[in-house]
Coordinates of C-alpha atoms in Angstrom, one line a residue:
M1 CA 0.0 0.0 0.0
E2 CA 1.3 3.4 -0.9
P3 CA 2.1 5.8 1.9
I4 CA -0.4 8.7 2.6
R5 CA 1.0 11.8 1.1
V6 CA 0.2 15.1 2.8
L7 CA 1.1 18.7 1.9
A8 CA 1.6 21.0 4.9
I9 CA 1.4 24.8 4.7
N10 CA 2.5 27.2 7.5
P11 CA 2.3 30.9 6.4
G12 CA 4.3 33.6 8.4
S13 CA 4.5 37.3 7.9
T14 CA 7.3 37.3 5.3
S15 CA 7.7 33.6 4.6
T16 CA 5.7 30.4 4.0
K17 CA 7.0 27.0 5.2
I18 CA 5.8 24.0 3.3
G19 CA 6.4 20.3 3.5
V20 CA 5.4 17.2 1.7
F21 CA 5.3 14.0 3.8
D22 CA 4.8 10.4 2.9
D23 CA 3.2 9.2 6.1
E24 CA 5.4 10.8 8.9
K25 CA 8.5 11.0 6.7
A26 CA 9.3 14.4 5.1
I27 CA 10.3 14.1 1.5
L28 CA 10.4 17.9 0.9
V29 CA 10.7 20.8 3.3
E30 CA 11.1 24.4 2.1
T31 CA 10.9 27.9 3.6
L32 CA 9.7 30.2 0.9
R33 CA 10.9 33.7 1.7
H34 CA 8.8 36.6 0.4
D35 CA 10.5 39.9 -0.5
P36 CA 9.1 42.5 2.0
D37 CA 8.8 44.9 -0.9
E38 CA 6.7 42.4 -2.8
I39 CA 4.4 41.9 0.2
A40 CA 4.1 45.6 0.7
K41 CA 2.4 45.9 -2.7
F42 CA -0.7 44.3 -1.4
N43 CA -3.3 46.5 0.3
D44 CA -4.4 43.9 2.8
L45 CA -3.5 40.4 3.9
F46 CA -6.0 38.5 1.7
E47 CA -4.8 40.2 -1.4
Q48 CA -1.6 38.1 -0.8
Y49 CA -3.1 34.6 -1.0
P50 CA -3.1 34.2 -4.9
F51 CA 0.5 35.2 -4.9
R52 CA 1.5 32.9 -2.0
K53 CA -0.5 30.0 -3.4
Q54 CA 1.3 30.4 -6.8
V55 CA 4.7 30.4 -5.1
I56 CA 3.8 27.2 -3.4
L57 CA 2.6 25.5 -6.6
D58 CA 5.6 26.7 -8.5
T59 CA 8.0 25.3 -5.9
L60 CA 6.2 21.9 -5.9
D61 CA 6.4 21.8 -9.7
R62 CA 10.1 22.7 -9.7
E63 CA 10.7 19.9 -7.2
G64 CA 8.8 17.4 -9.3
M65 CA 6.0 16.9 -6.9
N66 CA 2.9 15.4 -8.6
L67 CA -0.1 17.1 -7.0
T68 CA -2.4 14.3 -8.0
R69 CA -0.5 12.0 -5.7
L70 CA -1.6 14.1 -2.6
D71 CA -4.2 12.6 -0.3
A72 CA -4.7 15.7 1.9
V73 CA -3.6 19.2 2.5
V74 CA -3.2 20.6 6.0
A75 CA -2.4 24.2 7.2
R76 CA -1.7 26.0 10.4
G77 CA -5.0 27.3 11.8
G78 CA -5.4 31.1 12.0
L79 CA -7.3 33.4 14.4
L80 CA -10.7 31.8 14.8
R81 CA -13.2 31.7 17.6
P82 CA -12.1 29.7 20.7
I83 CA -12.4 26.0 19.9
P84 CA -11.4 22.7 21.5
G85 CA -8.2 21.1 20.2
G86 CA -8.1 18.7 17.4
T87 CA -8.1 18.4 13.6
Y88 CA -10.8 20.4 11.8
E89 CA -11.8 20.0 8.2
V90 CA -11.8 23.4 6.4
N91 CA -15.3 24.5 5.6
G92 CA -17.3 27.6 4.6
P93 CA -17.8 29.1 8.1
M94 CA -14.1 28.8 8.9
L95 CA -13.1 30.5 5.7
D96 CA -15.6 33.3 6.3
D97 CA -14.2 33.9 9.8
L98 CA -10.6 33.9 8.6
R99 CA -11.3 36.3 5.7
S100 CA -13.3 38.7 7.8
G101 CA -10.7 38.9 10.6
E102 CA -13.5 39.0 13.1
Y103 CA -11.2 37.2 15.6
G104 CA -8.0 38.9 14.5
M105 CA -5.9 39.1 11.3
H106 CA -2.6 37.2 11.1
A107 CA -0.6 35.7 8.2
S108 CA -1.7 32.2 9.5
N109 CA -5.3 33.1 8.4
L110 CA -4.1 32.5 4.9
G111 CA -3.2 28.9 5.5
A112 CA -6.6 27.3 5.5
V113 CA -7.7 29.4 2.5
I114 CA -4.7 28.3 0.4
A115 CA -5.0 24.6 1.6
H116 CA -8.7 24.6 0.7
E117 CA -8.2 25.9 -2.8
I118 CA -5.5 23.4 -3.6
A119 CA -7.4 20.5 -2.1
T120 CA -10.7 21.4 -3.8
Q121 CA -9.0 21.3 -7.2
L122 CA -7.7 17.8 -6.4
N123 CA -11.0 16.6 -4.7
I124 CA -9.2 15.8 -1.5
P125 CA -9.8 17.0 2.1
S126 CA -8.1 20.0 3.7
F127 CA -7.5 20.5 7.4
I128 CA -6.2 22.7 10.2
V129 CA -4.8 21.3 13.4
D130 CA -4.7 22.8 17.0
P131 CA -4.6 26.6 16.2
V132 CA -3.5 29.1 18.8
V133 CA -7.1 29.8 19.8
V134 CA -7.6 26.3 21.2
D135 CA -9.6 26.8 24.4
E136 CA -10.2 23.8 26.7
M137 CA -9.7 25.7 30.0
E138 CA -11.9 24.8 32.9
P139 CA -14.3 27.6 34.0
I140 CA -12.5 28.0 37.3
A141 CA -9.2 28.8 35.5
K142 CA -10.8 31.7 33.6
I143 CA -11.7 33.7 36.7
S144 CA -9.1 36.4 37.0
G145 CA -10.0 38.1 40.2
M146 CA -11.3 41.2 38.3
P147 CA -14.8 40.8 36.8
A148 CA -14.0 43.0 33.8
I149 CA -11.1 40.7 32.7
E150 CA -11.3 37.0 32.0
R151 CA -8.2 34.8 31.7
R152 CA -7.8 33.6 28.1
S153 CA -6.4 30.6 26.4
I154 CA -3.7 31.7 23.9
F155 CA -0.8 29.4 23.7
H156 CA 1.4 27.1 21.5
A157 CA -1.3 24.5 21.2
L158 CA 0.0 22.8 18.0
N159 CA 3.4 22.0 19.4
Q160 CA 2.3 21.4 23.0
K161 CA -0.3 18.8 22.0
A162 CA 2.0 17.2 19.4
V163 CA 4.9 16.6 21.8
A164 CA 2.5 15.4 24.5
R165 CA 1.2 12.8 22.1
R166 CA 4.7 11.7 21.1
V167 CA 5.9 11.4 24.6
A168 CA 2.8 9.4 25.6
K169 CA 3.3 7.0 22.7
Q170 CA 7.0 6.6 23.6
N171 CA 5.9 5.6 27.1
G172 CA 3.4 3.0 25.8
T173 CA 0.3 5.0 26.6
S174 CA -2.0 7.5 24.9
Y175 CA -2.4 11.3 25.3
E176 CA -5.9 10.8 26.5
Q177 CA -4.7 8.6 29.4
V178 CA -2.1 10.8 31.0
N179 CA -1.6 14.1 32.9
Y180 CA 1.4 16.1 31.5
I181 CA 2.7 19.6 32.1
V182 CA 4.1 21.0 28.9
A183 CA 6.4 24.1 28.8
H184 CA 6.8 25.5 25.3
M185 CA 9.8 27.9 25.5
G186 CA 10.4 30.1 22.6
G187 CA 10.0 33.8 21.9
G188 CA 7.0 33.5 24.2
I189 CA 6.7 30.9 26.9
T190 CA 3.5 29.0 27.7
V191 CA 3.0 26.2 30.3
G192 CA 0.0 24.1 29.8
V193 CA -1.8 21.6 32.1
H194 CA -2.7 18.6 29.9
A195 CA -5.3 16.5 31.7
K196 CA -6.2 13.3 29.8
G197 CA -6.2 15.0 26.4
R198 CA -7.4 18.5 27.4
V199 CA -5.4 21.6 28.2
I200 CA -7.5 22.6 31.3
D201 CA -5.3 25.6 32.2
V202 CA -2.5 27.6 30.5
N203 CA -1.0 31.0 30.8
N204 CA -1.7 33.6 28.1
G205 CA 1.6 33.6 26.2
L206 CA 0.8 36.6 24.0
H207 CA 0.6 39.5 26.4
G208 CA -0.7 38.0 29.5
D209 CA 0.6 36.1 32.5
G210 CA 3.3 33.5 33.1
P211 CA 7.1 33.5 32.9
F212 CA 8.9 36.2 31.1
S213 CA 10.5 35.1 27.9
P214 CA 13.1 36.3 25.4
E215 CA 10.8 39.1 24.2
R216 CA 7.8 39.2 26.6
A217 CA 7.4 40.5 30.1
G218 CA 5.0 37.9 31.4
S219 CA 3.4 38.5 34.8
I220 CA 4.5 41.8 36.3
P221 CA 3.4 43.7 39.4
V222 CA 0.0 45.1 38.4
G223 CA -0.1 48.2 40.6
D224 CA 3.3 49.3 39.4
L225 CA 2.2 48.7 35.8
V226 CA -0.9 50.9 36.4
S227 CA 1.4 53.7 37.8
L228 CA 3.6 53.4 34.8
C229 CA 0.7 53.6 32.4
F230 CA -0.6 56.9 34.0
S231 CA 2.8 58.4 34.6
G232 CA 2.5 60.6 31.5
K233 CA 5.8 59.3 30.2
Y234 CA 4.5 56.7 27.8
F235 CA 1.9 56.2 25.1
A236 CA -0.2 53.0 25.3
S237 CA 1.7 51.6 22.3
E238 CA 5.0 52.1 24.1
I239 CA 3.7 50.3 27.1
M240 CA 2.5 47.4 25.0
R241 CA 5.9 47.3 23.3
M242 CA 7.6 47.0 26.7
I243 CA 5.3 44.0 27.4
V244 CA 5.5 42.3 24.0
G245 CA 8.6 42.8 21.9
R246 CA 10.9 44.6 24.3
G247 CA 10.1 42.7 27.5
G248 CA 12.0 39.8 29.0
L249 CA 15.6 39.2 27.9
M250 CA 15.3 42.0 25.3
G251 CA 14.3 44.5 28.0
Y252 CA 17.1 43.5 30.4
L253 CA 19.9 42.4 28.0
G254 CA 19.1 44.0 24.6
T255 CA 18.8 40.6 22.8
T256 CA 16.3 37.8 22.3
D257 CA 19.0 35.3 21.4
A258 CA 19.5 32.8 24.2
R259 CA 22.8 31.6 22.6
E260 CA 24.2 35.1 22.9
V261 CA 23.1 35.2 26.5
E262 CA 24.9 32.0 27.3
E263 CA 28.0 33.2 25.6
R264 CA 27.9 36.4 27.7
I265 CA 27.5 34.3 30.8
A266 CA 30.5 32.1 29.9
Q267 CA 32.5 35.4 29.6
G268 CA 31.6 36.4 33.1
D269 CA 28.6 38.7 32.6
E270 CA 26.8 38.5 36.0
K271 CA 23.8 40.5 34.9
A272 CA 23.1 38.1 32.0
K273 CA 23.6 35.2 34.4
S274 CA 21.0 36.5 36.9
V275 CA 18.4 37.4 34.3
Y276 CA 18.8 34.0 32.5
E277 CA 18.5 32.2 35.9
A278 CA 15.4 34.2 36.7
M279 CA 13.7 33.2 33.5
A280 CA 14.4 29.5 34.3
Y281 CA 13.2 30.1 37.8
Q282 CA 9.9 31.6 36.6
V283 CA 9.3 28.6 34.2
A284 CA 9.9 26.2 37.1
K285 CA 7.6 28.2 39.3
E286 CA 4.8 28.0 36.6
I287 CA 5.3 24.3 36.3
G288 CA 4.9 24.0 40.1
S289 CA 1.6 25.9 40.0
C290 CA 0.4 23.6 37.2
A291 CA 1.2 20.6 39.4
A292 CA -1.1 22.1 42.0
V293 CA -3.9 22.2 39.4
L294 CA -3.4 18.5 38.9
K295 CA -3.3 17.9 42.7
G296 CA 0.1 16.4 42.2
K297 CA -1.1 13.6 39.9
V298 CA 1.5 14.4 37.2
D299 CA 2.8 11.7 34.8
G300 CA 5.5 13.8 33.2
I301 CA 6.9 17.2 32.5
I302 CA 7.8 18.1 28.9
L303 CA 10.2 21.0 28.0
T304 CA 10.0 21.9 24.4
G305 CA 10.5 24.9 22.0
G306 CA 13.8 26.5 20.9
L307 CA 15.0 27.3 24.4
A308 CA 14.9 23.6 25.2
Y309 CA 18.1 23.2 23.2
G310 CA 19.9 25.1 25.9
K311 CA 21.4 22.5 28.3
S312 CA 22.2 24.9 31.1
F313 CA 18.7 26.5 30.9
T314 CA 16.8 23.2 30.9
Q315 CA 19.1 21.9 33.7
M316 CA 18.2 24.9 35.9
I317 CA 14.5 24.1 35.4
Q318 CA 14.9 20.4 35.8
E319 CA 16.7 20.8 39.1
R320 CA 13.6 22.6 40.5
V321 CA 10.8 20.4 39.1
E322 CA 12.1 16.8 38.7
W323 CA 10.8 15.9 42.1
I324 CA 7.3 16.4 40.7
A325 CA 7.5 13.9 37.8
P326 CA 10.0 12.7 35.2
V327 CA 11.2 15.4 32.9
H328 CA 11.3 14.9 29.1
L329 CA 13.2 17.1 26.7
V330 CA 11.8 17.6 23.3
P331 CA 13.6 20.6 21.9
G332 CA 12.5 22.6 18.9
E333 CA 9.1 23.2 17.3
N334 CA 8.5 21.1 14.2
E335 CA 5.2 22.6 13.2
L336 CA 5.0 21.0 9.8
Q337 CA 5.4 17.5 11.4
A338 CA 2.8 18.3 14.0
L339 CA 0.3 19.4 11.3
V340 CA 0.9 16.3 9.3
E341 CA 0.4 14.0 12.3
G342 CA -2.9 15.7 13.0
A343 CA -4.1 15.2 9.4
L344 CA -2.9 11.5 9.3
R345 CA -4.9 10.6 12.4
V346 CA -8.1 11.6 10.5
V347 CA -7.1 10.2 7.1
R348 CA -6.3 6.9 8.8
G349 CA -9.6 6.9 10.6
E350 CA -8.0 7.0 14.0
E351 CA -10.1 10.0 14.9
T352 CA -12.8 12.1 13.3
A353 CA -12.3 15.5 11.8
K354 CA -14.1 18.1 13.9
N355 CA -16.6 20.5 12.4
Y356 CA -16.2 24.3 12.6
P357 CA -17.9 25.9 14.5
P358 CA -17.7 22.9 16.9
V359 CA -21.4 22.1 17.2
A360 CA -21.3 18.5 15.9
E361 CA -18.6 15.9 15.0
K362 CA -18.0 14.9 11.4
V363 CA -17.5 11.5 10.0
G364 CA -13.7 10.7 9.6
V365 CA -12.2 10.8 6.2
T366 CA -10.5 7.5 5.3
H367 CA -7.7 6.7 2.9
G368 CA -8.8 4.6 0.0

């Protein structure tokens, strides 16, 4: 039997990552970089999609990829209404919400549109998997302490769920049978409580709570922030920039590159050392609070994302949390692989594709 061939598409602001996989094996991975001047010619995001789609098709043609051999197309999900995790088949309501920008406009909104157009022409299914808007939080976790503000689920859902599934499989069990704490550590840091297949609590990694990161401030003293906001020294945009973009390592050390920070520490930079240790300390503290959510019933802790490549950084975290549960290192963020794994589960009939909006389950698509 021939392997299932899937095209994965992950649009970013100035690039589009694509991959062609035979089952779980990548046979083509490309990062298609778009000239910023070319992108600037378009008046809005959705004027870009014919251009981006054609770049993808031209690349596949140049690499000798026969489109008729594809069994499915999968894309990174964009900014949609809050939905449970899983693999969703692209449909009309999803495309409408992505195009309208009702829930936000981001380059990832283009993914499902491009995937759907390519798949429709080939009469094959198109999917998205675990977008950043995945919301499985328990009601108690959403109560912030201020009625005007509700805690929100915005996190690295795609990678968190993918690595949790992999670690569970490696340990001879399934994602739906275990309790994991997963820390995705990249430009932003999110730590999720995975309770038998659902992320029941997680910090808002965009501009909310949690550990500070290479470019984000994370949780900060609220009273002092209010004073800063009304000091008359800053515009609202400047405050937001201090929270997202110039917070964390960037704010203290002028860089978001953890490798540079480690080099500075090796050269005796005490400030770099204390800030780097503080970031690890805050990640460990967040993991500890997640263990309380699970009442101590934790089967494993997973450290993932780009920062998980740093041996000294992960060691500092591990020393503080390994008493809770075994620690698993899964460095990096292989989003294309995660997208394909989600599509394969549906195409193989291992689970059903979810319907958007999630009011009813759809019948799984099987591979003929």
